[in-house]
Amino acid sequence: MSKVDLEILIPPEELEKGFCGGEIIRGKLNVLSHQGVQCKEITLSMGWESFGSGNLIKSPRPKTQTLYAGPLTAGEQKTFDFEFEAPRYGPFEYEGKHLSIFYFLTARANIPMAIDPVRKLQIPIHPSSEEGLIYHCANGALHPFDAHFDLGNLGPVWGVLLTLLVSGLLTIPFGFIIVTFAPSNLRVPLIFISFLLSMTLIGSTLFRNILAQYKVEKPIFEIPKNVFSPGDVIPFGISVIAKRAMTLNCIKVTFRAAEVTLSGSGKHQTTYRHEILRLEQTFSENLSLQEGEEKKILYKIQIPEKTPYYFEFFTHKIFSELIVYFDIAGAPDYKITKNIFIIPQGYRSAETPVKNIQEIFESRYKLKEMLAQQKLDAEADSETNS
């Protein structure tokens, strides 16, 4: 039996309703001592904790109160009132497949030369109704950025070098198996074939967008900002100009939300991913474009109400993104990804510039005119030389 029992009391109807950011959480902490002890301190703290398939992480800055320090006699019961302000700035309660975030009140009695008794109580925390609050991820303010790293966007030189490097690394384990089990007269050809297969696999990924640009100018996919709330409408603009006659099978726009969490570390590290939701729209199916012709789309897509808020802390992440695929006949698909930061209604983030999509398209028209003029100049030079 523990030397001291702790009990956190909050009215059940308040726990069922939950608390919005900025509301005051009031309750009582009951302390019952079964033996006479000298208590160094009795503390009560409030903070979030992660649960699920990944590494467990706790709030780096929990709010803590010291309620008592001193002696406790056998059979003595003490009651302490407490109050906390519910966090205004997030993160907020979330329950997913591989990652969940919950808030707890944690009472602890620090008793020398004994195991400290601990009691926890889960408390639901929801966004505040106050306007203009800055939404925070767990460890700081949310700074919008487009951090997607697409291998298909690498330049040709770096793409070749990276292809050779990765292909060589992939060939090493296959080479070891070939040297161990293959006949001596087949070892060199088999190693060479495995290297070529690795180059084909890696190169097709690295040069996907580069090969697509043989037929089209680098497509434009623009959104006016990248911070939205559930239920908002995202307006976007898409522009593609054909370098030569081509067929555009379709343009597909996908909004998706997902959670990612890591378990373990080093060589024992495992990544868990789960797609929370996906929304797709398809445009311009089986569209034929002539050389220099442009296809322009101004459209919008609505964010589902159940989209979770953005969260990122060390190895845990909840994110959303908007992806556009250009399905080009006879060439690899061209893909562009934009990170979308989902924050509660009424909150704001660090300021992000709003882009004028119409101005972007006007600049593309200038590019189109320039390409057409270059073509006319080249034809005129050819006729002059002949």
CSV table of C-alpha atoms in Angstrom, one decimal:
chain,number,residue,atom,x,y,z
A,1,MET,CA,0.0,0.0,0.0
A,2,SER,CA,1.2,3.5,-0.8
A,3,LYS,CA,2.0,5.7,2.1
A,4,VAL,CA,-0.1,8.5,0.6
A,5,ASP,CA,-3.1,8.4,-1.7
A,6,LEU,CA,-3.9,11.2,-4.1
A,7,GLU,CA,-7.3,12.0,-5.7
A,8,ILE,CA,-8.0,14.7,-8.3
A,9,LEU,CA,-11.6,15.9,-8.3
A,10,ILE,CA,-13.3,17.9,-11.1
A,11,PRO,CA,-17.1,18.0,-11.6
A,12,PRO,CA,-18.0,15.2,-14.0
A,13,GLU,CA,-20.2,17.5,-16.2
A,14,GLU,CA,-17.2,19.8,-16.8
A,15,LEU,CA,-15.0,16.9,-17.8
A,16,GLU,CA,-17.6,15.6,-20.2
A,17,LYS,CA,-18.0,19.1,-21.8
A,18,GLY,CA,-14.3,19.8,-21.9
A,19,PHE,CA,-12.5,23.1,-21.7
A,20,CYS,CA,-11.8,25.7,-24.3
A,21,GLY,CA,-8.5,27.6,-24.4
A,22,GLY,CA,-8.5,30.4,-21.8
A,23,GLU,CA,-11.2,28.8,-19.6
A,24,ILE,CA,-10.3,28.2,-15.9
A,25,ILE,CA,-10.1,24.6,-14.8
A,26,ARG,CA,-11.0,24.4,-11.1
A,27,GLY,CA,-10.9,21.4,-8.8
A,28,LYS,CA,-9.7,19.9,-5.6
A,29,LEU,CA,-6.8,17.5,-4.7
A,30,ASN,CA,-7.5,15.2,-1.8
A,31,VAL,CA,-4.4,13.8,0.0
A,32,LEU,CA,-4.8,10.9,2.5
A,33,SER,CA,-1.8,9.8,4.5
A,34,HIS,CA,-1.7,6.1,5.7
A,35,GLN,CA,1.6,6.7,7.6
A,36,GLY,CA,3.3,9.6,9.2
A,37,VAL,CA,5.7,11.0,6.6
A,38,GLN,CA,7.7,14.1,5.9
A,39,CYS,CA,6.5,15.3,2.5
A,40,LYS,CA,9.0,17.3,0.6
A,41,GLU,CA,6.3,18.7,-1.7
A,42,ILE,CA,3.0,17.9,-3.3
A,43,THR,CA,2.8,19.2,-6.9
A,44,LEU,CA,0.1,19.4,-9.5
A,45,SER,CA,1.0,19.9,-13.2
A,46,MET,CA,-0.9,20.2,-16.5
A,47,GLY,CA,0.6,19.2,-19.8
A,48,TRP,CA,0.0,17.1,-22.9
A,49,GLU,CA,1.3,13.6,-23.7
A,50,SER,CA,1.5,11.6,-26.9
A,51,PHE,CA,0.3,8.0,-27.3
A,52,GLY,CA,0.3,5.5,-30.1
A,53,SER,CA,2.7,3.5,-32.1
A,54,GLY,CA,5.6,6.0,-31.9
A,55,ASN,CA,7.9,7.2,-29.1
A,56,LEU,CA,6.0,8.7,-26.2
A,57,ILE,CA,6.6,12.4,-25.8
A,58,LYS,CA,5.5,14.8,-23.1
A,59,SER,CA,4.9,18.5,-23.1
A,60,PRO,CA,8.3,20.2,-22.6
A,61,ARG,CA,6.8,23.0,-20.5
A,62,PRO,CA,4.0,21.7,-18.3
A,63,LYS,CA,2.3,24.2,-15.9
A,64,THR,CA,3.2,23.2,-12.4
A,65,GLN,CA,1.9,24.3,-8.9
A,66,THR,CA,3.3,23.4,-5.5
A,67,LEU,CA,0.3,22.8,-3.2
A,68,TYR,CA,1.9,21.7,0.0
A,69,ALA,CA,5.3,20.9,1.7
A,70,GLY,CA,5.6,19.5,5.2
A,71,PRO,CA,4.7,16.7,7.5
A,72,LEU,CA,1.7,14.3,7.1
A,73,THR,CA,0.4,12.3,10.1
A,74,ALA,CA,-1.1,8.8,9.8
A,75,GLY,CA,-4.8,9.0,8.9
A,76,GLU,CA,-4.6,12.7,8.1
A,77,GLN,CA,-6.6,14.0,5.1
A,78,LYS,CA,-5.9,17.3,3.5
A,79,THR,CA,-7.8,19.0,0.6
A,80,PHE,CA,-6.3,21.6,-1.7
A,81,ASP,CA,-8.1,23.8,-4.2
A,82,PHE,CA,-6.4,24.4,-7.5
A,83,GLU,CA,-7.1,26.2,-10.8
A,84,PHE,CA,-5.3,26.2,-14.2
A,85,GLU,CA,-6.0,28.2,-17.3
A,86,ALA,CA,-6.6,25.9,-20.3
A,87,PRO,CA,-4.0,26.4,-23.0
A,88,ARG,CA,-5.0,28.9,-25.6
A,89,TYR,CA,-2.4,28.2,-28.2
A,90,GLY,CA,-2.5,24.4,-28.7
A,91,PRO,CA,-1.7,21.7,-29.4
A,92,PHE,CA,-5.3,20.5,-28.8
A,93,GLU,CA,-6.7,17.0,-28.1
A,94,TYR,CA,-6.4,14.6,-31.0
A,95,GLU,CA,-7.0,10.9,-31.4
A,96,GLY,CA,-5.6,9.1,-34.4
A,97,LYS,CA,-4.5,5.6,-35.5
A,98,HIS,CA,-0.8,5.8,-34.7
A,99,LEU,CA,-0.7,9.2,-32.9
A,100,SER,CA,-2.9,10.6,-30.2
A,101,ILE,CA,-2.4,13.8,-28.0
A,102,PHE,CA,-4.2,14.2,-24.6
A,103,TYR,CA,-3.9,16.6,-21.7
A,104,PHE,CA,-3.5,15.4,-18.1
A,105,LEU,CA,-3.5,16.8,-14.7
A,106,THR,CA,-0.7,15.0,-12.8
A,107,ALA,CA,-0.5,15.0,-9.0
A,108,ARG,CA,2.7,13.9,-7.3
A,109,ALA,CA,3.8,13.6,-3.7
A,110,ASN,CA,7.6,13.8,-3.2
A,111,ILE,CA,8.3,11.5,-0.2
A,112,PRO,CA,12.0,10.9,0.6
A,113,MET,CA,13.1,7.2,0.7
A,114,ALA,CA,9.9,6.0,-0.8
A,115,ILE,CA,8.2,5.6,-4.2
A,116,ASP,CA,6.4,8.9,-5.1
A,117,PRO,CA,2.7,8.3,-5.4
A,118,VAL,CA,1.3,9.7,-8.7
A,119,ARG,CA,-2.3,10.2,-9.8
A,120,LYS,CA,-3.4,11.4,-13.3
A,121,LEU,CA,-6.7,12.7,-14.7
A,122,GLN,CA,-7.3,13.3,-18.4
A,123,ILE,CA,-8.9,16.6,-19.3
A,124,PRO,CA,-10.3,17.5,-22.8
A,125,ILE,CA,-8.8,20.7,-24.2
A,126,HIS,CA,-10.4,22.4,-27.3
A,127,PRO,CA,-9.6,25.6,-29.2
A,128,SER,CA,-10.6,29.0,-27.8
A,129,SER,CA,-13.4,31.0,-29.3
A,130,GLU,CA,-11.3,34.2,-28.9
A,131,GLU,CA,-10.3,35.8,-32.2
A,132,GLY,CA,-6.8,36.6,-33.4
A,133,LEU,CA,-4.8,34.1,-31.2
A,134,ILE,CA,-1.6,32.8,-32.8
A,135,TYR,CA,-1.8,29.0,-33.2
A,136,HIS,CA,1.4,27.2,-31.9
A,137,CYS,CA,2.7,23.8,-32.6
A,138,ALA,CA,4.1,22.1,-29.5
A,139,ASN,CA,7.5,23.7,-29.4
A,140,GLY,CA,6.9,27.2,-30.9
A,141,ALA,CA,5.0,29.5,-33.2
A,142,LEU,CA,3.8,28.1,-36.5
A,143,HIS,CA,5.8,29.6,-39.4
A,144,PRO,CA,4.3,28.7,-42.7
A,145,PHE,CA,6.7,27.3,-45.3
A,146,ASP,CA,6.7,25.0,-48.2
A,147,ALA,CA,9.1,22.3,-47.0
A,148,HIS,CA,8.2,19.5,-49.4
A,149,PHE,CA,11.4,18.0,-50.9
A,150,ASP,CA,10.6,16.4,-54.3
A,151,LEU,CA,13.4,14.4,-55.8
A,152,GLY,CA,11.9,15.0,-59.2
A,153,ASN,CA,12.8,18.7,-58.9
A,154,LEU,CA,16.5,18.1,-58.6
A,155,GLY,CA,18.7,19.6,-61.3
A,156,PRO,CA,20.2,17.3,-64.0
A,157,VAL,CA,23.8,17.3,-62.6
A,158,TRP,CA,22.8,16.6,-59.0
A,159,GLY,CA,20.2,14.1,-60.2
A,160,VAL,CA,22.9,12.1,-62.1
A,161,LEU,CA,25.3,12.1,-59.1
A,162,LEU,CA,22.6,11.1,-56.7
A,163,THR,CA,21.4,8.3,-59.1
A,164,LEU,CA,24.9,6.9,-59.3
A,165,LEU,CA,25.5,7.1,-55.6
A,166,VAL,CA,22.2,5.5,-54.6
A,167,SER,CA,22.5,2.9,-57.3
A,168,GLY,CA,26.0,1.9,-56.1
A,169,LEU,CA,24.8,1.6,-52.5
A,170,LEU,CA,21.8,-0.6,-53.6
A,171,THR,CA,24.2,-2.8,-55.7
A,172,ILE,CA,26.4,-3.7,-52.7
A,173,PRO,CA,24.0,-6.1,-51.0
A,174,PHE,CA,23.0,-7.7,-54.3
A,175,GLY,CA,26.7,-8.0,-55.2
A,176,PHE,CA,27.4,-9.8,-51.9
A,177,ILE,CA,24.6,-12.3,-52.7
A,178,ILE,CA,25.8,-12.8,-56.3
A,179,VAL,CA,29.4,-13.3,-55.2
A,180,THR,CA,28.3,-15.8,-52.6
A,181,PHE,CA,25.9,-18.0,-54.6
A,182,ALA,CA,26.4,-17.3,-58.3
A,183,PRO,CA,28.8,-19.2,-60.6
A,184,SER,CA,32.1,-17.4,-61.1
A,185,ASN,CA,31.5,-16.9,-64.8
A,186,LEU,CA,28.2,-15.1,-64.2
A,187,ARG,CA,29.2,-12.8,-61.3
A,188,VAL,CA,30.3,-9.8,-63.3
A,189,PRO,CA,27.4,-9.8,-65.7
A,190,LEU,CA,24.9,-10.2,-62.8
A,191,ILE,CA,26.5,-7.4,-60.8
A,192,PHE,CA,26.4,-5.1,-63.9
A,193,ILE,CA,22.7,-6.0,-64.5
A,194,SER,CA,21.8,-5.3,-60.8
A,195,PHE,CA,23.5,-1.9,-61.1
A,196,LEU,CA,21.6,-1.0,-64.3
A,197,LEU,CA,18.3,-2.0,-62.7
A,198,SER,CA,19.1,0.2,-59.7
A,199,MET,CA,19.9,3.1,-61.9
A,200,THR,CA,16.6,2.6,-63.8
A,201,LEU,CA,14.6,2.5,-60.6
A,202,ILE,CA,16.3,5.5,-59.0
A,203,GLY,CA,16.6,7.5,-62.2
A,204,SER,CA,12.9,7.2,-63.1
A,205,THR,CA,12.1,8.8,-59.7
A,206,LEU,CA,14.8,11.5,-59.9
A,207,PHE,CA,14.1,12.6,-63.5
A,208,ARG,CA,10.3,12.3,-63.5
A,209,ASN,CA,9.7,16.1,-63.6
A,210,ILE,CA,12.7,16.7,-65.9
A,211,LEU,CA,11.4,14.2,-68.5
A,212,ALA,CA,8.0,15.7,-68.3
A,213,GLN,CA,9.4,19.2,-69.0
A,214,TYR,CA,10.4,17.8,-72.5
A,215,LYS,CA,6.8,18.3,-73.4
A,216,VAL,CA,5.6,21.2,-71.2
A,217,GLU,CA,7.0,24.3,-69.6
A,218,LYS,CA,7.4,23.9,-65.9
A,219,PRO,CA,3.7,24.0,-64.8
A,220,ILE,CA,2.5,26.6,-62.3
A,221,PHE,CA,0.3,25.6,-59.3
A,222,GLU,CA,-0.4,28.5,-57.0
A,223,ILE,CA,-2.5,29.1,-53.9
A,224,PRO,CA,-3.0,32.6,-52.4
A,225,LYS,CA,-1.8,31.4,-48.9
A,226,ASN,CA,-1.0,28.2,-47.2
A,227,VAL,CA,-2.8,28.7,-43.8
A,228,PHE,CA,-6.5,27.7,-43.6
A,229,SER,CA,-9.0,26.3,-41.1
A,230,PRO,CA,-11.4,23.3,-41.4
A,231,GLY,CA,-14.3,24.1,-43.7
A,232,ASP,CA,-12.4,26.9,-45.6
A,233,VAL,CA,-12.2,27.0,-49.4
A,234,ILE,CA,-8.8,26.9,-51.0
A,235,PRO,CA,-8.7,28.8,-54.3
A,236,PHE,CA,-6.0,27.7,-56.6
A,237,GLY,CA,-4.6,28.4,-60.1
A,238,ILE,CA,-3.0,25.9,-62.5
A,239,SER,CA,-1.3,26.8,-65.7
A,240,VAL,CA,0.5,24.6,-68.2
A,241,ILE,CA,2.0,25.5,-71.6
A,242,ALA,CA,2.9,22.9,-74.2
A,243,LYS,CA,6.4,23.0,-75.6
A,244,ARG,CA,5.2,20.7,-78.5
A,245,ALA,CA,2.0,19.1,-79.5
A,246,MET,CA,0.9,16.8,-76.7
A,247,THR,CA,-2.1,15.2,-75.0
A,248,LEU,CA,-2.9,15.9,-71.4
A,249,ASN,CA,-4.7,12.9,-70.1
A,250,CYS,CA,-5.9,14.8,-67.0
A,251,ILE,CA,-5.0,17.1,-64.2
A,252,LYS,CA,-5.7,15.7,-60.8
A,253,VAL,CA,-5.8,17.8,-57.6
A,254,THR,CA,-5.6,15.9,-54.3
A,255,PHE,CA,-6.1,17.3,-50.7
A,256,ARG,CA,-4.9,14.9,-48.1
A,257,ALA,CA,-4.2,14.9,-44.3
A,258,ALA,CA,-1.9,12.3,-42.6
A,259,GLU,CA,-0.1,11.5,-39.4
A,260,VAL,CA,3.5,10.3,-39.2
A,261,THR,CA,5.3,9.1,-36.1
A,262,LEU,CA,8.6,7.3,-35.4
A,263,SER,CA,9.3,4.5,-32.9
A,264,GLY,CA,12.7,3.6,-31.7
A,265,SER,CA,16.0,5.1,-32.9
A,266,GLY,CA,19.0,4.3,-35.1
A,267,LYS,CA,18.8,0.9,-37.0
A,268,HIS,CA,15.8,-0.1,-34.8
A,269,GLN,CA,13.7,2.9,-35.9
A,270,THR,CA,10.3,2.3,-37.5
A,271,THR,CA,8.1,4.9,-39.2
A,272,TYR,CA,4.3,4.7,-38.9
A,273,ARG,CA,2.2,6.5,-41.4
A,274,HIS,CA,-1.6,6.8,-41.7
A,275,GLU,CA,-3.6,8.8,-44.2
A,276,ILE,CA,-6.5,10.4,-42.3
A,277,LEU,CA,-8.5,11.7,-45.2
A,278,ARG,CA,-8.2,12.2,-49.0
A,279,LEU,CA,-10.2,14.4,-51.4
A,280,GLU,CA,-9.6,14.3,-55.2
A,281,GLN,CA,-10.8,16.3,-58.1
A,282,THR,CA,-10.0,15.7,-61.8
A,283,PHE,CA,-9.9,18.3,-64.6
A,284,SER,CA,-9.2,18.6,-68.3
A,285,GLU,CA,-9.4,14.9,-69.3
A,286,ASN,CA,-8.0,13.9,-72.7
A,287,LEU,CA,-7.1,17.5,-73.6
A,288,SER,CA,-5.0,18.0,-76.8
A,289,LEU,CA,-2.6,21.0,-76.7
A,290,GLN,CA,-0.7,22.4,-79.7
A,291,GLU,CA,2.8,23.8,-79.5
A,292,GLY,CA,2.7,27.0,-77.4
A,293,GLU,CA,-0.9,26.5,-76.3
A,294,GLU,CA,-1.8,27.1,-72.7
A,295,LYS,CA,-4.3,25.4,-70.4
A,296,LYS,CA,-5.4,27.5,-67.4
A,297,ILE,CA,-7.6,26.5,-64.5
A,298,LEU,CA,-8.9,28.7,-61.8
A,299,TYR,CA,-10.8,26.6,-59.3
A,300,LYS,CA,-11.3,25.9,-55.6
A,301,ILE,CA,-11.5,22.9,-53.2
A,302,GLN,CA,-13.1,22.8,-49.8
A,303,ILE,CA,-11.2,21.5,-46.7
A,304,PRO,CA,-13.3,18.9,-44.9
A,305,GLU,CA,-14.6,19.9,-41.5
A,306,LYS,CA,-12.9,16.9,-39.9
A,307,THR,CA,-9.4,17.8,-41.0
A,308,PRO,CA,-7.0,17.7,-38.0
A,309,TYR,CA,-4.9,20.7,-36.9
A,310,TYR,CA,-1.3,21.0,-37.9
A,311,PHE,CA,1.1,19.6,-35.3
A,312,GLU,CA,4.8,18.8,-35.4
A,313,PHE,CA,7.1,18.0,-32.5
A,314,PHE,CA,10.4,16.0,-32.9
A,315,THR,CA,9.3,12.7,-34.5
A,316,HIS,CA,5.6,13.3,-34.4
A,317,LYS,CA,3.7,15.2,-37.2
A,318,ILE,CA,0.1,15.8,-38.3
A,319,PHE,CA,0.0,17.6,-41.6
A,320,SER,CA,-2.1,18.4,-44.7
A,321,GLU,CA,-1.0,18.9,-48.3
A,322,LEU,CA,-2.4,19.8,-51.7
A,323,ILE,CA,-1.0,17.8,-54.6
A,324,VAL,CA,-1.5,18.3,-58.3
A,325,TYR,CA,-0.6,15.6,-60.8
A,326,PHE,CA,-0.2,16.4,-64.5
A,327,ASP,CA,-0.9,13.1,-66.4
A,328,ILE,CA,1.0,13.7,-69.7
A,329,ALA,CA,0.7,11.1,-72.5
A,330,GLY,CA,4.0,9.6,-73.4
A,331,ALA,CA,5.9,11.2,-70.4
A,332,PRO,CA,6.1,10.7,-66.6
A,333,ASP,CA,3.5,12.4,-64.5
A,334,TYR,CA,4.6,15.9,-63.2
A,335,LYS,CA,3.8,16.4,-59.5
A,336,ILE,CA,3.7,19.6,-57.4
A,337,THR,CA,3.1,19.6,-53.7
A,338,LYS,CA,2.0,22.5,-51.5
A,339,ASN,CA,2.0,22.1,-47.7
A,340,ILE,CA,-1.3,23.4,-46.1
A,341,PHE,CA,-1.2,24.4,-42.5
A,342,ILE,CA,-4.6,23.8,-40.7
A,343,ILE,CA,-5.3,25.9,-37.7
A,344,PRO,CA,-8.5,26.5,-35.6
A,345,GLN,CA,-11.1,29.0,-36.8
A,346,GLY,CA,-10.4,32.5,-35.5
A,347,TYR,CA,-6.7,31.8,-34.9
A,348,ARG,CA,-3.9,33.2,-37.0
A,349,SER,CA,-0.4,32.2,-37.8
A,350,ALA,CA,2.8,34.0,-38.5
A,351,GLU,CA,2.0,36.3,-41.5
A,352,THR,CA,2.4,34.8,-44.9
A,353,PRO,CA,2.3,36.8,-48.1
A,354,VAL,CA,-0.9,36.4,-50.1
A,355,LYS,CA,-0.2,35.8,-53.8
A,356,ASN,CA,-2.3,37.2,-56.6
A,357,ILE,CA,-3.0,34.3,-58.9
A,358,GLN,CA,-4.2,36.5,-61.7
A,359,GLU,CA,-0.9,38.4,-61.8
A,360,ILE,CA,1.0,35.1,-61.9
A,361,PHE,CA,-1.0,34.0,-65.0
A,362,GLU,CA,-0.4,37.4,-66.7
A,363,SER,CA,3.3,36.8,-66.3
A,364,ARG,CA,2.8,33.4,-67.9
A,365,TYR,CA,1.1,35.1,-70.9
A,366,LYS,CA,4.2,37.2,-71.3
A,367,LEU,CA,6.3,34.0,-71.3
A,368,LYS,CA,4.0,32.5,-73.9
A,369,GLU,CA,4.4,35.6,-76.2
A,370,MET,CA,8.2,35.4,-75.7
A,371,LEU,CA,8.3,31.8,-76.8
A,372,ALA,CA,6.2,32.5,-79.8
A,373,GLN,CA,8.5,35.4,-80.8
A,374,GLN,CA,11.5,33.2,-80.4
A,375,LYS,CA,9.9,30.6,-82.7
A,376,LEU,CA,9.2,33.3,-85.3
A,377,ASP,CA,12.8,34.6,-85.1
A,378,ALA,CA,14.2,31.1,-85.5
A,379,GLU,CA,12.1,30.6,-88.6
A,380,ALA,CA,13.2,33.9,-90.0
A,381,ASP,CA,16.8,33.1,-89.4
A,382,SER,CA,16.3,29.7,-91.1
A,383,GLU,CA,14.8,31.3,-94.2
A,384,THR,CA,17.6,33.9,-94.4
A,385,ASN,CA,20.3,31.2,-94.2
A,386,SER,CA,18.6,29.2,-96.9
